[in-house]
PDB file of C-alpha atoms in Angstrom:
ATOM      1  CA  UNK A  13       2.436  27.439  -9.962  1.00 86.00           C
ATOM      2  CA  UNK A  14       2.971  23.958 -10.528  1.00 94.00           C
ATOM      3  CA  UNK A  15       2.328  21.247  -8.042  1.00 97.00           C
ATOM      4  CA  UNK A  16       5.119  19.337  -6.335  1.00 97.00           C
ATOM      5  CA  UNK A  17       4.962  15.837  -7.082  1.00 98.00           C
ATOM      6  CA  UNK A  18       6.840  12.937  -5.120  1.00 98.00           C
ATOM      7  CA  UNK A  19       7.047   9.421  -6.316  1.00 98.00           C
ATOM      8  CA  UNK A  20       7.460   6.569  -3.964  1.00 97.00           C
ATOM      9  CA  UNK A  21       8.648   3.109  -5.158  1.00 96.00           C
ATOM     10  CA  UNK A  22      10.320  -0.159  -4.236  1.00 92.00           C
ATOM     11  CA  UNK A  23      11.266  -0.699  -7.727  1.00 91.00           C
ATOM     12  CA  UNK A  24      15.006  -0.666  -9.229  1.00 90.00           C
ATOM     13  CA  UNK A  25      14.325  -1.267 -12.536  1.00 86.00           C
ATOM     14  CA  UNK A  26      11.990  -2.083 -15.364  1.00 84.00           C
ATOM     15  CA  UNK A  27       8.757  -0.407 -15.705  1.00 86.00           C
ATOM     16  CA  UNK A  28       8.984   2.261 -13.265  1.00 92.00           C
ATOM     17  CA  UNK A  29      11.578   3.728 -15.492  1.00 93.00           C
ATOM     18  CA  UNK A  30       8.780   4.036 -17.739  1.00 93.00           C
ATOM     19  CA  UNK A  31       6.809   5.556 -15.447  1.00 95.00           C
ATOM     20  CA  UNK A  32       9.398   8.396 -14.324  1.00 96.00           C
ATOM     21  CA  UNK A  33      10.363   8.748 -18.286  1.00 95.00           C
ATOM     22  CA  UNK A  34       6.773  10.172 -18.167  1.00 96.00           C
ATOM     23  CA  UNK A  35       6.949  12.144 -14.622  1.00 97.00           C
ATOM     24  CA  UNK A  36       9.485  13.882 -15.660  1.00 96.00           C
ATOM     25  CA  UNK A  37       8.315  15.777 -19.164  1.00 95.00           C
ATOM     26  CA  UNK A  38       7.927  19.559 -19.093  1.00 94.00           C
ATOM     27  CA  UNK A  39       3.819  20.045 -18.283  1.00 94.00           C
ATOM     28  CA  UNK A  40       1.416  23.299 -16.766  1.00 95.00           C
ATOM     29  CA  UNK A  41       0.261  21.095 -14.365  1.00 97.00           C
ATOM     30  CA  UNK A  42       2.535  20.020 -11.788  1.00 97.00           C
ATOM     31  CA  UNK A  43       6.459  18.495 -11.316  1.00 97.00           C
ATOM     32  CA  UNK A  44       8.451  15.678 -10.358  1.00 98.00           C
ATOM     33  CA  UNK A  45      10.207  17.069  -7.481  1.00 97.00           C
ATOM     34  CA  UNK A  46      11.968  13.860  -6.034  1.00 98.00           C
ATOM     35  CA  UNK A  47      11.583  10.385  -5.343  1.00 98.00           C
ATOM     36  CA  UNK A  48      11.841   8.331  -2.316  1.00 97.00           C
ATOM     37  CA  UNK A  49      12.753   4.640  -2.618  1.00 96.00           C
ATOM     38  CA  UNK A  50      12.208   1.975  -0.399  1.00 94.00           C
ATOM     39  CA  UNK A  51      15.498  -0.324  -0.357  1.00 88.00           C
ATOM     40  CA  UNK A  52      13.475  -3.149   1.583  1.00 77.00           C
ATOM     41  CA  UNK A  53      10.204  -3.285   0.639  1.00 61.00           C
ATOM     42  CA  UNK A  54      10.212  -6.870   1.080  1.00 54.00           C
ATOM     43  CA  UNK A  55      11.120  -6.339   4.959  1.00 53.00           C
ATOM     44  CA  UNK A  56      13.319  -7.764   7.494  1.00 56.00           C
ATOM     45  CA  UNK A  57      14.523 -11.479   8.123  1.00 62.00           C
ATOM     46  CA  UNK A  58      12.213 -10.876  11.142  1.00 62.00           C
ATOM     47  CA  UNK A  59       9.217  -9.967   9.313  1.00 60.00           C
ATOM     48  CA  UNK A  60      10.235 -12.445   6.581  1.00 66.00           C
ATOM     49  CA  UNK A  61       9.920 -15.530   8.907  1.00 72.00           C
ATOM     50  CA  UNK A  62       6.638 -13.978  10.688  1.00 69.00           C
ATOM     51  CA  UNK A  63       5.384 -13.988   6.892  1.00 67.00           C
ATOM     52  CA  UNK A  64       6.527 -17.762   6.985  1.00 72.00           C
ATOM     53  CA  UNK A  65       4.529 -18.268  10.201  1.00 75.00           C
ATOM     54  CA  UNK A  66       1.366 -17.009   9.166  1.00 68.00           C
ATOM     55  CA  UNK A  67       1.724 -19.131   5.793  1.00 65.00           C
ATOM     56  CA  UNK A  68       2.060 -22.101   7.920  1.00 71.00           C
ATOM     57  CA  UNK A  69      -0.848 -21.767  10.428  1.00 72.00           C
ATOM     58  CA  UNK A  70      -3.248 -20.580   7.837  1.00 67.00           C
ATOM     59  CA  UNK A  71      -2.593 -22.140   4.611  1.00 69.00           C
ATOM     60  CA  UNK A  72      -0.956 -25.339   5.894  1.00 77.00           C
ATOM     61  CA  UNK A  73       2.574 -26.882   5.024  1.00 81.00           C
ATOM     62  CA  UNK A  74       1.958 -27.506   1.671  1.00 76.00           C
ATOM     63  CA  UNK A  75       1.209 -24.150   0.671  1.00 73.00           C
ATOM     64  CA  UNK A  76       4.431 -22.512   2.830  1.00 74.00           C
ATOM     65  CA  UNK A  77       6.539 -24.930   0.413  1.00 80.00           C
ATOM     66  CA  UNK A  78       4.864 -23.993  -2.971  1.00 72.00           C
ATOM     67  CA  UNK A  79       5.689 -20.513  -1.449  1.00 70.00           C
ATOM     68  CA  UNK A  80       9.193 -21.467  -1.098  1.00 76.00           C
ATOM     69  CA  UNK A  81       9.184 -22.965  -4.412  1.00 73.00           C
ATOM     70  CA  UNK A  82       8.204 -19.774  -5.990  1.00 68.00           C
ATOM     71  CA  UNK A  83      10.196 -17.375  -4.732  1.00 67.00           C
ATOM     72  CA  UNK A  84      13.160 -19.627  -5.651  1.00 67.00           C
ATOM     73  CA  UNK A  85      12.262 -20.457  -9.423  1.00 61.00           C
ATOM     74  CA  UNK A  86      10.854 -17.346 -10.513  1.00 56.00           C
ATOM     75  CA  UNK A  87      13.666 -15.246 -12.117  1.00 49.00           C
ATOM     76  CA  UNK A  88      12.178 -13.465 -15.247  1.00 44.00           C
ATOM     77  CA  UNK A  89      13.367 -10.562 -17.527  1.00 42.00           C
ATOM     78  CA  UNK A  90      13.248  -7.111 -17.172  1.00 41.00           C
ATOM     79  CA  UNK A  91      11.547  -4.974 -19.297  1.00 41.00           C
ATOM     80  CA  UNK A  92      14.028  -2.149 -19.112  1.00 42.00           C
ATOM     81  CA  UNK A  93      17.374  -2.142 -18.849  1.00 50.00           C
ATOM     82  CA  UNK A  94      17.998   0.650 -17.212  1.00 66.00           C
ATOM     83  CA  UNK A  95      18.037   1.549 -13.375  1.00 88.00           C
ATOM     84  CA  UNK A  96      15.866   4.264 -11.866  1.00 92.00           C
ATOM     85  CA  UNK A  97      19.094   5.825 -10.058  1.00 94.00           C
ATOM     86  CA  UNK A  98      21.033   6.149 -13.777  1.00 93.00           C
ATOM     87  CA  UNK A  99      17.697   7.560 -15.702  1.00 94.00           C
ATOM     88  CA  UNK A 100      17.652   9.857 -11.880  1.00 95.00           C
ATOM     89  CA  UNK A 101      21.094  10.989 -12.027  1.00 94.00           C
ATOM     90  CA  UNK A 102      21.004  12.333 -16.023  1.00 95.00           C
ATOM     91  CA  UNK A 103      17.697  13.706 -15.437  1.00 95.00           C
ATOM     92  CA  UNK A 104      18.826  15.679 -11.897  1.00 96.00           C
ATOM     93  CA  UNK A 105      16.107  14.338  -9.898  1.00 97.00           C
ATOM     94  CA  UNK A 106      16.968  14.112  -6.018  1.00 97.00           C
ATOM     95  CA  UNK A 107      16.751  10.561  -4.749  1.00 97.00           C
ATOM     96  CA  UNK A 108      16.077   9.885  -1.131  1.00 97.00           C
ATOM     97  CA  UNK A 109      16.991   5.968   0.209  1.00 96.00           C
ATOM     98  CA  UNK A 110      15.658   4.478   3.000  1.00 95.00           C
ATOM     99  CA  UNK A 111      15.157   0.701   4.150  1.00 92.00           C
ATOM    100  CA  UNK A 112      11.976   0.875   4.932  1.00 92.00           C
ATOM    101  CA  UNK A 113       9.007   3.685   3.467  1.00 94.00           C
ATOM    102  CA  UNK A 114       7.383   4.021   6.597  1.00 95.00           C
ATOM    103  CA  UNK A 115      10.208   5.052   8.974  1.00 95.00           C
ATOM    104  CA  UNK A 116      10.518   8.256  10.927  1.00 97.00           C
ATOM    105  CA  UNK A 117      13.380   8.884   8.879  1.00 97.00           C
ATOM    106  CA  UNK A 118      11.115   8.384   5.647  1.00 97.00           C
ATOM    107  CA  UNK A 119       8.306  10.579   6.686  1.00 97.00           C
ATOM    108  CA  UNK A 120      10.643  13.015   7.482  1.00 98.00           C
ATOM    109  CA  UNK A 121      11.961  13.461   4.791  1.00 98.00           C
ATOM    110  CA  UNK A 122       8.063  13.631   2.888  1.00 98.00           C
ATOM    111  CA  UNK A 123       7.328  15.949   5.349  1.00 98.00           C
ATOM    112  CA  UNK A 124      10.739  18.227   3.991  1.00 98.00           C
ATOM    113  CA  UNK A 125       9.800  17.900   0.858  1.00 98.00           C
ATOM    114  CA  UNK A 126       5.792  19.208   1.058  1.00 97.00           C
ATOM    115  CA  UNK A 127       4.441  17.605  -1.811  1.00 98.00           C
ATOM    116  CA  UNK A 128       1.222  18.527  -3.263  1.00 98.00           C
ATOM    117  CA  UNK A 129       0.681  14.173  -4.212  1.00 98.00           C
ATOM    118  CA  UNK A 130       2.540  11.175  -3.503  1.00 98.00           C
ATOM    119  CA  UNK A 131       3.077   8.939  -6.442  1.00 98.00           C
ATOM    120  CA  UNK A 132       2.858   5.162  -5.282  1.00 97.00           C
ATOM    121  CA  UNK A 133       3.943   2.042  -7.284  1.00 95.00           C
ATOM    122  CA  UNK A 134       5.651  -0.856  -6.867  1.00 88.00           C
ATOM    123  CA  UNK A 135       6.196  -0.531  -2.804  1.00 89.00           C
ATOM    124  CA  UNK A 136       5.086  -2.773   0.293  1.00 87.00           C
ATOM    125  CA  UNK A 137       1.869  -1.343   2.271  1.00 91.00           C
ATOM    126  CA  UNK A 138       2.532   2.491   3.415  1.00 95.00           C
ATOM    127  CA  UNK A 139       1.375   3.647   6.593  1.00 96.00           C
ATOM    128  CA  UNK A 140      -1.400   6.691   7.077  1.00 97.00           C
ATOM    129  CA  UNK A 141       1.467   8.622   8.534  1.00 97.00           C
ATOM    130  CA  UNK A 142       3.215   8.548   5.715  1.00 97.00           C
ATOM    131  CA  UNK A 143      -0.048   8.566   2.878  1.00 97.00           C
ATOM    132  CA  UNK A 144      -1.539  10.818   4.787  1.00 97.00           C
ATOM    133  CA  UNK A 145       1.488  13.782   4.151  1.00 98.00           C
ATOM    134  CA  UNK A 146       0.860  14.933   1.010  1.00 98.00           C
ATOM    135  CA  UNK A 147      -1.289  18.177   0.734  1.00 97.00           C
ATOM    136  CA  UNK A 148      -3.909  16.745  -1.777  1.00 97.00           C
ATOM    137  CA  UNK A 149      -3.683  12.900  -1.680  1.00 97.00           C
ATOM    138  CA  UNK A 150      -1.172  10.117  -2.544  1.00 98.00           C
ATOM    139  CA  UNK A 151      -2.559   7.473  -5.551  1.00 98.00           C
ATOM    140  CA  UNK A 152      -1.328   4.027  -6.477  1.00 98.00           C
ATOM    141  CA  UNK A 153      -1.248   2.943  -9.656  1.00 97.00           C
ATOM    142  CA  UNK A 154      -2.938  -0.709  -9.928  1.00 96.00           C
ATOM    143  CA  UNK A 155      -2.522  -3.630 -11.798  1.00 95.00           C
ATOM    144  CA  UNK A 156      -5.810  -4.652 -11.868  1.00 96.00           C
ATOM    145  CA  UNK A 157      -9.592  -3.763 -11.859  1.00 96.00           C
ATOM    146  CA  UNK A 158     -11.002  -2.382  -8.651  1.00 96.00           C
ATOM    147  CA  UNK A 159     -12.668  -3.578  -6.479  1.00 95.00           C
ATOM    148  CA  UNK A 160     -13.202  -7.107  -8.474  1.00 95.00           C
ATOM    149  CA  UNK A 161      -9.277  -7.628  -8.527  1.00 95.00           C
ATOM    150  CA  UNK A 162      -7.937  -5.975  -5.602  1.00 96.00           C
ATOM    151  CA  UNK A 163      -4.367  -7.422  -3.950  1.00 92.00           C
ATOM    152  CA  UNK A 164      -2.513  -9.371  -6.607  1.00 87.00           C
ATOM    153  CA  UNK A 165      -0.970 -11.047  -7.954  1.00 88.00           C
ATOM    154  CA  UNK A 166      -1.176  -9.074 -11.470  1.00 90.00           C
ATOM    155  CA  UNK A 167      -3.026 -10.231 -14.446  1.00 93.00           C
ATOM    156  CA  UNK A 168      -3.226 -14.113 -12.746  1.00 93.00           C
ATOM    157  CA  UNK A 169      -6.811 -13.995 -11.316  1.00 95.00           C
ATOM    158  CA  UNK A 170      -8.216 -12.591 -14.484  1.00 96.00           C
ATOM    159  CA  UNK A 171      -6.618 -15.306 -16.509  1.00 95.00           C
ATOM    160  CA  UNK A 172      -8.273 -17.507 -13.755  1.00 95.00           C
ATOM    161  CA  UNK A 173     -11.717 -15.906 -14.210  1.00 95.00           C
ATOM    162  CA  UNK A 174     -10.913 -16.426 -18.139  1.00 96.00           C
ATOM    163  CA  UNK A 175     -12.061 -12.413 -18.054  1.00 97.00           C
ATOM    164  CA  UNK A 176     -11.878 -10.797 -21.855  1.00 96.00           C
ATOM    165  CA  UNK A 177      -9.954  -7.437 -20.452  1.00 97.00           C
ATOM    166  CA  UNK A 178      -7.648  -6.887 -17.508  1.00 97.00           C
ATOM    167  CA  UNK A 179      -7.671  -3.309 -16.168  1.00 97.00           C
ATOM    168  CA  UNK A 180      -5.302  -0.792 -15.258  1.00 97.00           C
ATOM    169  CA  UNK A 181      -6.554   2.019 -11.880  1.00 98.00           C
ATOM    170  CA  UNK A 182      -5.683   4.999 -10.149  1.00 98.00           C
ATOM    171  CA  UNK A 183      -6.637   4.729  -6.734  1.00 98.00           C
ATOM    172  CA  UNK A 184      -6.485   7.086  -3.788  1.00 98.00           C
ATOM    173  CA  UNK A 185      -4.498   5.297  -0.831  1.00 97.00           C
ATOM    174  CA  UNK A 186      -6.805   4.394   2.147  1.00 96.00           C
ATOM    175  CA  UNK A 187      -5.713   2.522   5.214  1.00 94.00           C
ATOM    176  CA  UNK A 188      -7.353  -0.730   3.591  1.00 94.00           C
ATOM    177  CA  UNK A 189      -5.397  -2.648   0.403  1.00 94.00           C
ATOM    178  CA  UNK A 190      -6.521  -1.121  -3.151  1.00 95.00           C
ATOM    179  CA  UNK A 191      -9.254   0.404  -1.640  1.00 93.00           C
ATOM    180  CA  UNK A 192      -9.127   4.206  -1.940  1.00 93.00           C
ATOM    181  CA  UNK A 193     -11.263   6.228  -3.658  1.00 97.00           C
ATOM    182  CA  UNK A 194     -10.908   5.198  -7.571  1.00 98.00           C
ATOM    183  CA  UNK A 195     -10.102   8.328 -10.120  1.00 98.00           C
ATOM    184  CA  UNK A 196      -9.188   6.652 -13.132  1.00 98.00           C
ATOM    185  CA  UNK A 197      -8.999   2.917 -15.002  1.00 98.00           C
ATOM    186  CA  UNK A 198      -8.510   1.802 -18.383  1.00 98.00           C
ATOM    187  CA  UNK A 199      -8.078  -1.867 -19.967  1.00 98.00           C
ATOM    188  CA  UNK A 200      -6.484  -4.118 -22.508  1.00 97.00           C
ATOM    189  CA  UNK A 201      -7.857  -6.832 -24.083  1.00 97.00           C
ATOM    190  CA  UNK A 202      -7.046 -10.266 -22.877  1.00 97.00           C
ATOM    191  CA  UNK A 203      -6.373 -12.587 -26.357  1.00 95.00           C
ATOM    192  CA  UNK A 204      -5.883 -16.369 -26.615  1.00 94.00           C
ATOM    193  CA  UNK A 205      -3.060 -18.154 -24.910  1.00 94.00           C
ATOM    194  CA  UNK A 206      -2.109 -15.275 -22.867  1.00 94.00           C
ATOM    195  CA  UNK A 207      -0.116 -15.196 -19.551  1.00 93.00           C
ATOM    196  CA  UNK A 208       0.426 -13.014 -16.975  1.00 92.00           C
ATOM    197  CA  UNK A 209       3.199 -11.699 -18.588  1.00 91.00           C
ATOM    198  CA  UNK A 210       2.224 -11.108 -21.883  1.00 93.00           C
ATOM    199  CA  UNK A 211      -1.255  -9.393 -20.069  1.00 94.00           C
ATOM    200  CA  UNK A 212       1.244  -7.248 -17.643  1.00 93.00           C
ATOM    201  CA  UNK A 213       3.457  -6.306 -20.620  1.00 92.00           C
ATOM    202  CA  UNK A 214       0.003  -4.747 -22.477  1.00 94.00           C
ATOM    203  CA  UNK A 215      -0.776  -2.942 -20.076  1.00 95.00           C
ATOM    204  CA  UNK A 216       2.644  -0.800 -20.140  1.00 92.00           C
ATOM    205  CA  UNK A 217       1.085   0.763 -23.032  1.00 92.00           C
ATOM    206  CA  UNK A 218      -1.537   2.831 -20.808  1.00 96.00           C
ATOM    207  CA  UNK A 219      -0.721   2.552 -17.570  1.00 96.00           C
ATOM    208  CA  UNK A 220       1.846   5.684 -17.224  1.00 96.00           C
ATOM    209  CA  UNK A 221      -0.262   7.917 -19.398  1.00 97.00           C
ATOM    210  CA  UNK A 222      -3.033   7.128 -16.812  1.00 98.00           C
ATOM    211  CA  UNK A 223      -1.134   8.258 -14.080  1.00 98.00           C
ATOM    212  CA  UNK A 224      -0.201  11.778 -15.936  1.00 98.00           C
ATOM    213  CA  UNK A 225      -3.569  12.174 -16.696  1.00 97.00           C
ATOM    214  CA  UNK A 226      -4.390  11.439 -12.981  1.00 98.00           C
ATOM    215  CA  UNK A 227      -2.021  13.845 -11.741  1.00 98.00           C
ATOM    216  CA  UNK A 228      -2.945  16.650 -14.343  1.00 97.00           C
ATOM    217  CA  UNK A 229      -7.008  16.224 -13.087  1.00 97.00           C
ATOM    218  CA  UNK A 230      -5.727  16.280  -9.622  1.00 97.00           C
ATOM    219  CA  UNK A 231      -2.938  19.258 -10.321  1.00 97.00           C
ATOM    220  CA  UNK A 232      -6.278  21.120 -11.859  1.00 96.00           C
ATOM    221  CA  UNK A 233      -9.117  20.286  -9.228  1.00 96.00           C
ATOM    222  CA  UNK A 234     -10.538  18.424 -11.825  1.00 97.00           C
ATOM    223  CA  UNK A 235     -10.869  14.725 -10.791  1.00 96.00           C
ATOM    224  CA  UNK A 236     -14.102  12.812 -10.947  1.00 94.00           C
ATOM    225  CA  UNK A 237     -14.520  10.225  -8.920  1.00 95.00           C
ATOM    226  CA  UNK A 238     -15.780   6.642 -10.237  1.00 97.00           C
ATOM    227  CA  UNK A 239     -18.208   5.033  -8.060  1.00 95.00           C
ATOM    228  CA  UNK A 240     -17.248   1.735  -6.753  1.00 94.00           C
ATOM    229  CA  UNK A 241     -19.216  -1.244  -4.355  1.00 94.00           C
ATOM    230  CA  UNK A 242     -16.770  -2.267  -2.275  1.00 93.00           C
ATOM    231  CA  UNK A 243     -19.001  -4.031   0.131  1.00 90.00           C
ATOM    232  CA  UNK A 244     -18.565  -7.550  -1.115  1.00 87.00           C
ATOM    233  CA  UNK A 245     -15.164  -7.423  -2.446  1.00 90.00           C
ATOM    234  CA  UNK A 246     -12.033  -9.490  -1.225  1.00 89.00           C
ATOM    235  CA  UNK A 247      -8.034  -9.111  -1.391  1.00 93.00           C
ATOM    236  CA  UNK A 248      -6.704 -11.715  -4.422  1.00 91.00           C
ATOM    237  CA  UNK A 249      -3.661 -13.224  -2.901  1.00 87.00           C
ATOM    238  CA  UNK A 250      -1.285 -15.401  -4.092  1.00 83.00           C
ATOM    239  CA  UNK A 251      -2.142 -18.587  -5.860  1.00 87.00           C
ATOM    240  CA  UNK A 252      -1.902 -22.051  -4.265  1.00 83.00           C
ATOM    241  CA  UNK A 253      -0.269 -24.914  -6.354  1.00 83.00           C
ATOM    242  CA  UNK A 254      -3.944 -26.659  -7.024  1.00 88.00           C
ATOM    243  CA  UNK A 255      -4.975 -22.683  -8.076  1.00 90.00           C
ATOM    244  CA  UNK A 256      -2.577 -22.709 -10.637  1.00 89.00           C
ATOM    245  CA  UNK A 257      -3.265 -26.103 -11.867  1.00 90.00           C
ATOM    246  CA  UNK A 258      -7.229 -25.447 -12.198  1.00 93.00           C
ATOM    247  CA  UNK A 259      -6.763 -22.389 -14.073  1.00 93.00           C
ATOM    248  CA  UNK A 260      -3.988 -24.219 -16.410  1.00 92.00           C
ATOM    249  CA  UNK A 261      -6.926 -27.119 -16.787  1.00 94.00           C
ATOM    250  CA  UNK A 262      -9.962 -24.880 -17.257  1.00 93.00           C
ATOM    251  CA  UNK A 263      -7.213 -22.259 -19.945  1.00 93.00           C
ATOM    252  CA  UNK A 264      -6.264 -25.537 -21.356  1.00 94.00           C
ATOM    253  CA  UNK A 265      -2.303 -24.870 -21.721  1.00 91.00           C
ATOM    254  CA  UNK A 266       0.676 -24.275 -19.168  1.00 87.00           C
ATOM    255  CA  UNK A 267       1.954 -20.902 -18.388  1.00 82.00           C
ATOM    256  CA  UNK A 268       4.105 -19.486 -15.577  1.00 79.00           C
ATOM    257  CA  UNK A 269       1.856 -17.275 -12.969  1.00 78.00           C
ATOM    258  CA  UNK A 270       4.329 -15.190 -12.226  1.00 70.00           C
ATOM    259  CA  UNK A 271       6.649 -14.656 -15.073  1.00 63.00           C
ATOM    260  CA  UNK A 272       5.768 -10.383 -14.608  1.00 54.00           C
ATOM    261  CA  UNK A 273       7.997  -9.443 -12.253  1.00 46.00           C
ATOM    262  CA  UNK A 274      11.532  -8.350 -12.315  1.00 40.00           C
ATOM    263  CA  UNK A 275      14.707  -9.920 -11.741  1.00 32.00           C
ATOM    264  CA  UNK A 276      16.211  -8.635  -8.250  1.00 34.00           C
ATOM    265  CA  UNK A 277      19.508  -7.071  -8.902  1.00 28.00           C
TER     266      UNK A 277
END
């Protein structure tokens, strides 16, 4: 019998239609049995200004406005046009909408649906109540290598480290950030004059088929863990201005640090 597989996601568009293109092929192993999506994962006005708050008191006033700055200049291209609920609807895959992933209603509805494993990408932090639901385990697919590029955000801090590869993982959720118990990774290489963008774009190439292949271990009892150190490792956040700057010095050209993500439509 095949195992019941839910995804979870924040994501409208782009590369999680990608992701579900691949979810949703015929296999032995297991099937895509809905999806729940998170119409809020960036939160509430509420939790928006507490976010504000905390910039303030720990990073100082100049790093709340290069915040500011940010999230009003960066507007970059999809790389799909489609939305999930179109590529949903044609292939008759339920859709469950909620405003926020870890609400009663939310887990409810996980708990309805019984999954065997929770897909997660592209969402906000989940809860253990809710990671915690699925029968075997819910995973995350990561943008980065684990545990040396935990947090985000993608494909920046390895241009920063001037790293040769950026890496792709498959993590089991824990109640700490990118922390779980890692089950698969893969890389690209890093060339001259990237960005994050052209790094982030790369990796589309291998990141869904590492998921499948995740799920089909997992599906079979076959996993192998990958033994990670976490005991020195730390949460990347996001760049301050003078970051940016000293990585555009020590790279020796300009590029935008967060040209990856998708427009908000």
């Amino acid at each position: 019998m095949k195992k019941g597989i839910v995804l979870v996601t924040g994501q409208k568009s782009g590369r999680i239609v990608s992701l579900l293109s691949e979810l949703v092929k015929d296999n032995d192993e297991f099937k895509l049995i809905a999806v729940i999506f998170d119409e809020n994962k960036t939160g509430s006005r509420t939790r928006k200004l507490n976010r504000l708050k905390v910039w303030f008191k720990t990073r100082g006033l100049i790093y709340l406005i290069w915040r500011l700055y940010l999230a009003k200049k960066s507007k970059p291209q999809t790389t799909h046009g489609n939305s999930i609920f179109d590529f949903l609807k044609k292939e008759k895959v339920p859709c469950f909408k909620f405003s926020n992933i870890n609400s009663k209603e939310a887990e409810e509805k996980i708990k309805e649906l019984e999954p065997y494993i929770l897909v997660s990408s592209g969402n906000r932090i989940i809860t253990e109540k809710i990671f915690s639901i699925a029968e075997n385990c819910t995973i995350n697919l990561h943008h980065g290598k684990i545990p040396e590029f935990r947090g985000g955000p993608p494909c920046f801090w390895e241009l920063y480290n001037q790293e040769d590869r950026a890496y792709v993982s498959v993590h089991k959720i824990d109640k700490k950030i990118d922390h779980g118990v890692l089950l698969a990774e893969d890389f690209v290489e890093i060339p001259a004059k990237s960005t994050p963008k052209s790094i982030f774009e790369k990796m589309g190439d291998i990141d869904s088929a590492l998921v499948i292949k995740t799920l089909k271990q997992l599906s079979l009892g076959t996993e192998k863990e990958i033994s990670v150190d976490f005991s020195n490792s730390l949460v990347r956040t996001i760049p301050s201005y003078f970051e940016v700057k000293r990585a555009e010095r020590n790279l020796d050209y300009k590029f935008d640090p967060f040209g990856y993500k998708e427009v908000k439509q």
